[in-house]
Amino acid sequence: MENNPPLAKDLKKVLIDEESIRNRVAQLADEINRDYKDITEPLILVGVLKGSFIFMADLVRRLTIPHIVDFIAISSYGQKGDKRGEVRLLMDTRENLAGHDVLIVEDILDSGSTLSYLINSFHARKTKSVSTAVFLDKPERHVVDVPVQYVGFEIPDVWVVGYGLDYKEKHRTLPFIAEMYPEK
Ligand code: IMP
Ligand code: MG
């Protein structure tokens, strides 16, 4: 057992510890390396800010295929307590995605509106292919059907923080995934 500091008071328990994250991200990277082993042009990974930045950093350091790292920022009104379903582009990619293989890297699949918006918008840019990698998936909460090729962990319908995910900007940089107590 690692000797960890006590959890913050608003956190219920550690759901996924650092070692499990490390092992699973390595497996996902292996799968991606295998699936894209024959590509001739670099794979463009597009991370969805801010939540994906830690997952992205861990994932790309294990890729052996040619790749380019890019980011996109969107506001989804899918934050806890807000209304859901509306997605707005705040910052576009630096790369022109046309003609390229693209892998969207997202922190968590919840209702599916964010990913479905991005997949449609990337297809409209005449990409060669679009696939998706999500670190977490909450299957119970899907509203829109989204094809996802790489899933880190399936989790129940609870609010989680850490490893890039936040609650009102809190707990984003915890090295593990923790479940929060429901809001009073
Ligand atoms: P979707 O568009 O409903 O699939 O929402 C996805 C976005 O909601 C994610 O990118 C997160 O920013 C946010 N989100 C959903 N569930 C959680 C959670 O448990 N913790 C932190 N952020 C979450
Ligand atoms: Mg997000």
mmCIF file of C-alpha atoms and ligand atoms in Angstrom:
data_model
loop_
_atom_site.group_PDB
_atom_site.id
_atom_site.type_symbol
_atom_site.label_atom_id
_atom_site.label_comp_id
_atom_site.label_asym_id
_atom_site.label_seq_id
_atom_site.Cartn_x
_atom_site.Cartn_y
_atom_site.Cartn_z
ATOM 1 C CA MET A 1 0.000 0.000 0.000
ATOM 2 C CA GLU A 2 1.200 3.474 -0.859
ATOM 3 C CA ASN A 3 1.214 5.873 2.048
ATOM 4 C CA ASN A 4 -1.129 8.578 0.737
ATOM 5 C CA PRO A 5 -2.156 11.802 2.482
ATOM 6 C CA PRO A 6 -5.776 11.799 3.711
ATOM 7 C CA LEU A 7 -8.469 12.664 1.172
ATOM 8 C CA ALA A 8 -10.013 16.146 1.110
ATOM 9 C CA LYS A 9 -13.298 16.349 3.016
ATOM 10 C CA ASP A 10 -15.475 16.679 -0.081
ATOM 11 C CA LEU A 11 -14.048 13.471 -1.559
ATOM 12 C CA LYS A 12 -15.715 10.186 -0.732
ATOM 13 C CA LYS A 13 -13.110 7.685 -1.894
ATOM 14 C CA VAL A 14 -10.418 6.900 -4.424
ATOM 15 C CA LEU A 15 -12.112 5.202 -7.357
ATOM 16 C CA ILE A 16 -9.065 4.537 -9.558
ATOM 17 C CA ASP A 17 -5.554 4.669 -8.103
ATOM 18 C CA GLU A 18 -2.359 5.820 -9.792
ATOM 19 C CA GLU A 19 -1.032 2.380 -10.572
ATOM 20 C CA SER A 20 -4.265 1.262 -12.221
ATOM 21 C CA ILE A 21 -4.263 4.452 -14.299
ATOM 22 C CA ARG A 22 -0.660 3.897 -15.357
ATOM 23 C CA ASN A 23 -1.312 0.296 -16.398
ATOM 24 C CA ARG A 24 -4.510 1.073 -18.283
ATOM 25 C CA VAL A 25 -3.052 4.049 -20.170
ATOM 26 C CA ALA A 26 -0.129 1.849 -21.223
ATOM 27 C CA GLN A 27 -2.605 -0.726 -22.588
ATOM 28 C CA LEU A 28 -4.520 1.952 -24.508
ATOM 29 C CA ALA A 29 -1.281 3.273 -26.007
ATOM 30 C CA ASP A 30 -0.353 -0.282 -27.058
ATOM 31 C CA GLU A 31 -3.715 -0.642 -28.799
ATOM 32 C CA ILE A 32 -3.289 2.680 -30.603
ATOM 33 C CA ASN A 33 0.272 1.796 -31.630
ATOM 34 C CA ARG A 34 -1.019 -1.488 -33.034
ATOM 35 C CA ASP A 35 -4.082 -0.043 -34.795
ATOM 36 C CA TYR A 36 -2.140 2.768 -36.484
ATOM 37 C CA LYS A 37 1.121 0.906 -37.140
ATOM 38 C CA ASP A 38 0.790 1.252 -40.912
ATOM 39 C CA ILE A 39 0.023 4.978 -41.121
ATOM 40 C CA THR A 40 2.236 7.001 -43.399
ATOM 41 C CA GLU A 41 1.233 10.482 -42.203
ATOM 42 C CA PRO A 42 1.289 11.401 -38.498
ATOM 43 C CA LEU A 43 -1.845 10.765 -36.449
ATOM 44 C CA ILE A 44 -3.212 14.068 -35.115
ATOM 45 C CA LEU A 45 -4.316 13.731 -31.502
ATOM 46 C CA VAL A 46 -6.794 16.441 -30.538
ATOM 47 C CA GLY A 47 -7.191 16.834 -26.784
ATOM 48 C CA VAL A 48 -10.310 18.510 -25.461
ATOM 49 C CA LEU A 49 -9.273 21.196 -22.956
ATOM 50 C CA LYS A 50 -8.974 21.391 -20.128
ATOM 51 C CA GLY A 51 -9.966 17.963 -18.844
ATOM 52 C CA SER A 52 -7.859 15.827 -21.192
ATOM 53 C CA PHE A 53 -4.440 17.380 -20.628
ATOM 54 C CA ILE A 54 -3.072 14.849 -18.136
ATOM 55 C CA PHE A 55 -4.460 11.824 -19.989
ATOM 56 C CA MET A 56 -3.005 13.247 -23.203
ATOM 57 C CA ALA A 57 0.416 13.777 -21.621
ATOM 58 C CA ASP A 58 0.571 10.208 -20.304
ATOM 59 C CA LEU A 59 -0.790 8.665 -23.500
ATOM 60 C CA VAL A 60 1.505 10.412 -26.004
ATOM 61 C CA ARG A 61 4.621 9.520 -24.059
ATOM 62 C CA ARG A 62 3.841 5.885 -24.789
ATOM 63 C CA LEU A 63 3.101 6.276 -28.492
ATOM 64 C CA THR A 64 5.650 4.885 -30.917
ATOM 65 C CA ILE A 65 3.739 5.778 -34.098
ATOM 66 C CA PRO A 66 4.295 9.188 -35.764
ATOM 67 C CA HIS A 67 1.914 11.693 -34.180
ATOM 68 C CA ILE A 68 1.155 15.389 -33.654
ATOM 69 C CA VAL A 69 -0.391 16.806 -30.482
ATOM 70 C CA ASP A 70 -3.084 19.438 -30.780
ATOM 71 C CA PHE A 71 -5.862 20.794 -28.593
ATOM 72 C CA ILE A 72 -9.317 22.236 -28.892
ATOM 73 C CA ALA A 73 -11.370 24.123 -26.306
ATOM 74 C CA ILE A 74 -15.112 23.947 -26.148
ATOM 75 C CA SER A 75 -17.619 24.942 -23.560
ATOM 76 C CA SER A 76 -20.177 22.279 -22.901
ATOM 77 C CA TYR A 77 -22.911 23.293 -20.568
ATOM 78 C CA GLY A 78 -22.510 19.857 -19.091
ATOM 79 C CA GLN A 79 -20.938 21.000 -15.876
ATOM 80 C CA LYS A 80 -22.520 19.792 -12.686
ATOM 81 C CA GLY A 81 -25.685 21.767 -12.062
ATOM 82 C CA ASP A 82 -25.786 23.518 -15.440
ATOM 83 C CA LYS A 83 -28.037 22.766 -18.341
ATOM 84 C CA ARG A 84 -26.745 20.143 -20.740
ATOM 85 C CA GLY A 85 -26.448 19.495 -24.404
ATOM 86 C CA GLU A 86 -25.158 22.812 -25.815
ATOM 87 C CA VAL A 87 -21.632 22.825 -27.150
ATOM 88 C CA ARG A 88 -19.696 25.914 -28.274
ATOM 89 C CA LEU A 89 -16.236 26.129 -29.864
ATOM 90 C CA LEU A 90 -13.893 28.394 -27.845
ATOM 91 C CA MET A 91 -10.516 27.593 -29.411
ATOM 92 C CA ASP A 92 -9.870 25.671 -32.599
ATOM 93 C CA THR A 93 -6.975 23.334 -33.434
ATOM 94 C CA ARG A 94 -3.707 24.758 -34.798
ATOM 95 C CA GLU A 95 -3.486 21.991 -37.390
ATOM 96 C CA ASN A 96 -5.603 21.832 -40.507
ATOM 97 C CA LEU A 97 -7.264 18.437 -40.044
ATOM 98 C CA ALA A 98 -8.303 17.924 -43.668
ATOM 99 C CA GLY A 99 -6.956 14.667 -45.091
ATOM 100 C CA HIS A 100 -5.538 13.483 -41.756
ATOM 101 C CA ASP A 101 -6.202 10.627 -39.376
ATOM 102 C CA VAL A 102 -7.511 12.236 -36.176
ATOM 103 C CA LEU A 103 -7.852 10.804 -32.687
ATOM 104 C CA ILE A 104 -9.974 12.843 -30.275
ATOM 105 C CA VAL A 105 -8.685 12.563 -26.700
ATOM 106 C CA GLU A 106 -11.327 13.328 -24.078
ATOM 107 C CA ASP A 107 -11.430 13.013 -20.312
ATOM 108 C CA ILE A 108 -14.888 11.524 -19.901
ATOM 109 C CA LEU A 109 -17.891 10.449 -21.928
ATOM 110 C CA ASP A 110 -21.042 11.521 -20.138
ATOM 111 C CA SER A 111 -24.135 12.452 -22.193
ATOM 112 C CA GLY A 112 -22.105 12.194 -25.388
ATOM 113 C CA SER A 113 -22.948 15.688 -26.685
ATOM 114 C CA THR A 114 -19.348 16.937 -26.629
ATOM 115 C CA LEU A 115 -17.916 14.010 -28.554
ATOM 116 C CA SER A 116 -20.795 13.831 -30.982
ATOM 117 C CA TYR A 117 -20.385 17.546 -31.757
ATOM 118 C CA LEU A 118 -16.640 17.102 -32.311
ATOM 119 C CA ILE A 119 -16.942 13.970 -34.446
ATOM 120 C CA ASN A 120 -19.493 15.674 -36.726
ATOM 121 C CA SER A 121 -17.469 18.853 -36.946
ATOM 122 C CA PHE A 122 -14.254 16.942 -37.788
ATOM 123 C CA HIS A 123 -15.962 14.841 -40.451
ATOM 124 C CA ALA A 124 -17.215 18.071 -42.018
ATOM 125 C CA ARG A 125 -13.560 19.139 -42.334
ATOM 126 C CA LYS A 126 -12.907 16.178 -44.642
ATOM 127 C CA THR A 127 -10.610 14.310 -42.292
ATOM 128 C CA LYS A 128 -9.342 10.929 -43.470
ATOM 129 C CA SER A 129 -10.605 9.250 -40.299
ATOM 130 C CA VAL A 130 -11.871 10.239 -36.851
ATOM 131 C CA SER A 131 -11.666 8.001 -33.810
ATOM 132 C CA THR A 132 -12.023 8.717 -30.109
ATOM 133 C CA ALA A 133 -10.231 7.842 -26.888
ATOM 134 C CA VAL A 134 -11.902 8.595 -23.570
ATOM 135 C CA PHE A 135 -10.264 8.023 -20.229
ATOM 136 C CA LEU A 136 -13.591 7.475 -18.436
ATOM 137 C CA ASP A 137 -17.050 6.450 -19.556
ATOM 138 C CA LYS A 138 -20.344 6.733 -17.673
ATOM 139 C CA PRO A 139 -22.523 4.315 -19.685
ATOM 140 C CA GLU A 140 -25.633 5.049 -17.594
ATOM 141 C CA ARG A 141 -25.624 8.683 -18.688
ATOM 142 C CA HIS A 142 -25.386 8.384 -22.462
ATOM 143 C CA VAL A 143 -28.046 10.385 -24.310
ATOM 144 C CA VAL A 144 -26.384 10.536 -27.722
ATOM 145 C CA ASP A 145 -24.909 7.379 -29.269
ATOM 146 C CA VAL A 146 -21.187 7.958 -29.830
ATOM 147 C CA PRO A 147 -18.716 5.491 -31.308
ATOM 148 C CA VAL A 148 -15.693 5.262 -29.005
ATOM 149 C CA GLN A 149 -12.704 3.112 -29.957
ATOM 150 C CA TYR A 150 -10.615 3.419 -26.777
ATOM 151 C CA VAL A 151 -12.078 3.531 -23.259
ATOM 152 C CA GLY A 152 -9.948 3.651 -20.114
ATOM 153 C CA PHE A 153 -12.497 2.752 -17.448
ATOM 154 C CA GLU A 154 -16.260 2.503 -17.181
ATOM 155 C CA ILE A 155 -17.555 4.157 -14.012
ATOM 156 C CA PRO A 156 -20.973 4.516 -12.360
ATOM 157 C CA ASP A 157 -23.025 7.718 -12.434
ATOM 158 C CA VAL A 158 -21.070 9.646 -9.802
ATOM 159 C CA TRP A 159 -19.127 12.925 -10.053
ATOM 160 C CA VAL A 160 -15.404 12.248 -10.232
ATOM 161 C CA VAL A 161 -12.351 14.502 -10.025
ATOM 162 C CA GLY A 162 -8.594 14.220 -10.519
ATOM 163 C CA TYR A 163 -6.334 13.227 -13.438
ATOM 164 C CA GLY A 164 -7.520 16.357 -15.302
ATOM 165 C CA LEU A 165 -11.154 16.315 -14.217
ATOM 166 C CA ASP A 166 -12.443 19.036 -11.924
ATOM 167 C CA TYR A 167 -15.366 20.254 -9.946
ATOM 168 C CA LYS A 168 -15.511 24.043 -10.391
ATOM 169 C CA GLU A 169 -11.724 23.966 -11.002
ATOM 170 C CA LYS A 170 -11.080 22.004 -7.799
ATOM 171 C CA HIS A 171 -9.120 18.742 -7.547
ATOM 172 C CA ARG A 172 -8.089 18.766 -11.236
ATOM 173 C CA THR A 173 -4.458 17.831 -10.590
ATOM 174 C CA LEU A 174 -4.930 14.943 -8.181
ATOM 175 C CA PRO A 175 -2.907 12.006 -9.539
ATOM 176 C CA PHE A 176 -5.832 9.570 -9.040
ATOM 177 C CA ILE A 177 -9.582 9.538 -9.747
ATOM 178 C CA ALA A 178 -11.750 10.237 -6.705
ATOM 179 C CA GLU A 179 -15.485 10.168 -6.214
ATOM 180 C CA MET A 180 -17.059 13.292 -4.715
ATOM 181 C CA TYR A 181 -19.805 13.369 -2.141
ATOM 182 C CA PRO A 182 -23.089 14.387 -3.811
ATOM 183 C CA GLU A 183 -23.861 18.094 -3.400
ATOM 184 C CA LYS A 184 -26.154 19.027 -0.541
HETATM 185 P P1 IMP B 1 -20.855 15.221 -22.290
HETATM 186 O O1 IMP B 1 -20.807 16.219 -23.398
HETATM 187 O O2 IMP B 1 -22.153 15.240 -21.549
HETATM 188 O O3 IMP B 1 -20.449 13.825 -22.685
HETATM 189 O O4 IMP B 1 -19.913 15.768 -21.170
HETATM 190 C C1 IMP B 1 -18.601 15.596 -21.181
HETATM 191 C C2 IMP B 1 -17.962 16.663 -20.306
HETATM 192 O O5 IMP B 1 -18.660 16.851 -19.056
HETATM 193 C C3 IMP B 1 -16.607 16.202 -19.946
HETATM 194 O O6 IMP B 1 -15.671 16.618 -20.900
HETATM 195 C C4 IMP B 1 -16.372 16.836 -18.599
HETATM 196 O O7 IMP B 1 -15.834 18.115 -18.780
HETATM 197 C C5 IMP B 1 -17.729 16.964 -17.992
HETATM 198 N N1 IMP B 1 -17.984 15.898 -16.995
HETATM 199 C C6 IMP B 1 -18.929 14.944 -17.045
HETATM 200 N N2 IMP B 1 -18.895 14.147 -15.967
HETATM 201 C C7 IMP B 1 -17.890 14.619 -15.194
HETATM 202 C C8 IMP B 1 -17.357 14.205 -13.911
HETATM 203 O O8 IMP B 1 -17.787 13.229 -13.255
HETATM 204 N N3 IMP B 1 -16.323 14.952 -13.439
HETATM 205 C C9 IMP B 1 -15.798 16.011 -14.104
HETATM 206 N N4 IMP B 1 -16.260 16.417 -15.299
HETATM 207 C C10 IMP B 1 -17.301 15.727 -15.845
HETATM 208 MG MG MG B 2 -14.246 18.090 -20.679
#
